Short mmCIF file of C-alpha atoms in Angstrom, two decimals:
data_model
loop_
_atom_site.label_atom_id
_atom_site.label_comp_id
_atom_site.label_asym_id
_atom_site.label_seq_id
_atom_site.Cartn_x
_atom_site.Cartn_y
_atom_site.Cartn_z
CA UNK A 1 17.35 -16.77 14.27
CA UNK A 2 17.45 -13.04 13.69
CA UNK A 3 16.15 -10.13 15.69
CA UNK A 4 16.42 -7.41 13.12
CA UNK A 5 13.83 -4.85 12.12
CA UNK A 6 14.00 -3.53 8.59
CA UNK A 7 12.05 -0.45 7.65
CA UNK A 8 12.44 -0.53 3.95
CA UNK A 9 11.03 0.67 0.65
CA UNK A 10 9.74 -1.87 -1.81
CA UNK A 11 8.83 -0.36 -5.16
CA UNK A 12 8.86 3.02 -3.40
CA UNK A 13 6.45 1.94 -0.64
CA UNK A 14 7.22 1.68 3.09
CA UNK A 15 7.13 -1.73 4.72
CA UNK A 16 8.50 -3.21 7.95
CA UNK A 17 10.03 -6.67 8.24
CA UNK A 18 10.58 -8.11 11.70
CA UNK A 19 13.07 -10.89 12.46
CA UNK A 20 14.77 -10.76 9.07
CA UNK A 21 18.34 -11.37 8.01
CA UNK A 22 20.43 -8.63 6.42
CA UNK A 23 19.40 -10.04 3.04
CA UNK A 24 16.06 -8.25 3.51
CA UNK A 25 17.82 -4.94 2.86
CA UNK A 26 18.36 -6.03 -0.76
CA UNK A 27 14.63 -6.47 -1.50
CA UNK A 28 13.44 -3.98 -4.12
CA UNK A 29 10.26 -5.52 -5.57
CA UNK A 30 7.14 -7.16 -4.21
CA UNK A 31 8.06 -10.32 -6.13
CA UNK A 32 11.37 -10.45 -4.26
CA UNK A 33 9.53 -9.80 -0.98
CA UNK A 34 7.14 -12.71 -1.62
CA UNK A 35 10.07 -15.01 -2.41
CA UNK A 36 11.90 -13.86 0.72
CA UNK A 37 8.81 -14.59 2.82
CA UNK A 38 8.55 -18.12 1.39
CA UNK A 39 12.18 -18.82 2.29
CA UNK A 40 11.89 -17.19 5.74
CA UNK A 41 8.65 -18.26 7.47
CA UNK A 42 9.85 -16.84 10.81
CA UNK A 43 9.50 -13.22 9.69
CA UNK A 44 6.62 -10.79 10.12
CA UNK A 45 5.88 -8.32 7.32
CA UNK A 46 3.87 -5.22 8.18
CA UNK A 47 2.24 -2.66 5.93
CA UNK A 48 3.61 0.62 7.33
CA UNK A 49 1.09 3.48 7.53
CA UNK A 50 -0.63 1.92 4.50
CA UNK A 51 -3.35 4.48 3.81
CA UNK A 52 -1.71 7.78 4.66
CA UNK A 53 -1.62 10.44 1.95
CA UNK A 54 2.09 10.13 1.20
CA UNK A 55 3.62 8.61 -1.96
CA UNK A 56 5.58 6.18 0.22
CA UNK A 57 2.35 4.73 1.67
CA UNK A 58 1.01 1.58 0.07
CA UNK A 59 -2.58 2.66 -0.69
CA UNK A 60 -3.60 0.63 -3.82
CA UNK A 61 -0.43 -1.48 -3.60
CA UNK A 62 -1.71 -2.88 -0.30
CA UNK A 63 -4.63 -4.55 -2.09
CA UNK A 64 -2.48 -5.71 -5.00
CA UNK A 65 0.01 -7.41 -2.63
CA UNK A 66 -2.20 -8.11 0.41
CA UNK A 67 -1.06 -11.74 0.58
CA UNK A 68 2.50 -10.76 1.51
CA UNK A 69 1.50 -8.82 4.64
CA UNK A 70 1.07 -10.41 8.06
CA UNK A 71 0.01 -7.19 9.73
CA UNK A 72 -1.02 -3.59 9.30
CA UNK A 73 0.36 -0.64 11.22
CA UNK A 74 -1.89 1.52 13.39
CA UNK A 75 0.13 4.73 13.28
CA UNK A 76 0.45 7.15 16.20
CA UNK A 77 0.10 10.23 14.02
CA UNK A 78 -3.56 11.22 14.12
CA UNK A 79 -5.77 13.89 15.65
CA UNK A 80 -8.76 13.34 17.93
CA UNK A 81 -11.19 14.58 15.26
CA UNK A 82 -9.39 13.04 12.29
CA UNK A 83 -8.22 9.43 12.16
CA UNK A 84 -9.44 8.28 8.75
CA UNK A 85 -6.12 6.73 7.71
CA UNK A 86 -6.03 4.40 10.71
CA UNK A 87 -9.73 3.61 10.42
CA UNK A 88 -9.13 2.44 6.86
CA UNK A 89 -6.13 0.39 8.04
CA UNK A 90 -8.21 -1.32 10.75
CA UNK A 91 -11.11 -1.98 8.38
CA UNK A 92 -8.86 -3.64 5.81
CA UNK A 93 -6.78 -5.52 8.36
CA UNK A 94 -9.98 -7.10 9.64
CA UNK A 95 -11.28 -7.73 6.13
CA UNK A 96 -8.10 -9.58 5.13
CA UNK A 97 -7.48 -11.18 8.56
CA UNK A 98 -4.25 -9.30 9.27
CA UNK A 99 -2.92 -8.30 12.69
CA UNK A 100 -3.16 -4.66 13.71
CA UNK A 101 0.08 -3.43 15.27
CA UNK A 102 0.35 -0.05 16.98
CA UNK A 103 3.65 1.75 16.49
CA UNK A 104 5.25 5.10 17.18
CA UNK A 105 7.03 5.32 13.79
CA UNK A 106 8.89 8.03 15.68
CA UNK A 107 11.04 10.59 13.97
CA UNK A 108 10.98 12.96 16.94
CA UNK A 109 10.98 12.38 20.70
CA UNK A 110 7.53 13.94 21.09
CA UNK A 111 6.07 11.12 18.99
CA UNK A 112 6.93 8.43 21.54
CA UNK A 113 4.41 6.89 23.94
CA UNK A 114 1.34 7.76 21.87
CA UNK A 115 0.68 4.39 20.26
CA UNK A 116 2.20 1.01 21.05
CA UNK A 117 1.32 -2.68 21.13
CA UNK A 118 0.99 -5.18 23.93
CA UNK A 119 1.81 -8.62 22.59
CA UNK A 120 0.64 -11.76 24.41
CA UNK A 121 3.85 -13.77 24.09
CA UNK A 122 6.80 -15.18 25.96
CA UNK A 123 9.92 -13.03 26.02
CA UNK A 124 11.60 -14.45 22.94
CA UNK A 125 11.46 -13.44 19.29
CA UNK A 126 9.88 -16.69 18.05
CA UNK A 127 7.01 -16.36 20.51
CA UNK A 128 6.52 -12.69 19.66
CA UNK A 129 6.43 -13.35 15.89
CA UNK A 130 4.00 -16.22 16.41
CA UNK A 131 1.74 -14.04 18.59
CA UNK A 132 1.83 -11.22 16.04
CA UNK A 133 0.84 -13.61 13.26
CA UNK A 134 -1.97 -15.00 15.43
CA UNK A 135 -3.22 -11.48 16.17
CA UNK A 136 -2.53 -11.73 19.89
CA UNK A 137 -1.93 -7.99 19.96
CA UNK A 138 -3.65 -5.19 21.83
CA UNK A 139 -3.10 -1.67 20.53
CA UNK A 140 -2.84 1.14 23.07
CA UNK A 141 -3.23 4.58 21.54
CA UNK A 142 -4.00 8.22 22.14
CA UNK A 143 -4.09 10.97 19.56
CA UNK A 144 -1.42 13.61 19.29
CA UNK A 145 -2.25 17.19 20.25
CA UNK A 146 -2.82 19.85 17.61
CA UNK A 147 0.31 21.60 18.90
CA UNK A 148 2.40 18.42 18.45
CA UNK A 149 0.83 17.88 15.03
CA UNK A 150 2.16 21.27 13.93
CA UNK A 151 5.56 20.55 15.52
CA UNK A 152 5.78 17.25 13.63
CA UNK A 153 4.60 18.42 10.23
CA UNK A 154 5.86 22.00 10.00
CA UNK A 155 9.47 20.96 9.23
CA UNK A 156 8.28 18.60 6.47
CA UNK A 157 5.96 21.18 4.92
CA UNK A 158 8.68 23.80 5.11
CA UNK A 159 11.15 21.50 3.27
CA UNK A 160 8.61 20.80 0.53
CA UNK A 161 7.73 24.47 0.11
CA UNK A 162 11.37 25.50 -0.06
CA UNK A 163 12.11 22.77 -2.60
CA UNK A 164 9.30 23.98 -4.89
CA UNK A 165 9.57 27.73 -4.55
CA UNK A 166 9.95 29.67 -7.80
CA UNK A 167 13.44 30.76 -8.69
CA UNK A 168 13.97 34.53 -8.51
CA UNK A 169 15.72 36.55 -11.16
CA UNK A 170 18.85 38.46 -10.25
CA UNK A 171 18.64 42.21 -10.89
#
């Protein structure tokens, strides 16, 4: 038994694998991921922030490889008046009978305690994985503030803008 969480990129898309061996770190393609799942039935594979606007989000790849996912992430990063990405995740999780798992996906301390999951399971990894697969999960969530939204995204936007600024000529 393993108790490892892998946040990984498969074909450039973010996924999360719970209860996986270190071999999961070598997975590069969805074909390899499907094979790994067959050989390791005690894992839980989650589509991480599947419908966000980033290149690393699954978007169309979610539908192409929906059979490999056990669950779909409900991400903490949304505003009270805008939560379309999570709404699409919930809609498709229900459509394809996948668990909805709330996470912080935290990169900064201020992102903690906004969204999390309560799992109806005994306190052991096998029970937790089984409960996740059986959708015995309750998501607790509250939106981030507009101030925190700016604090989270300003550094990313700044990096992108600096990376793509035009080069100046020396006089």
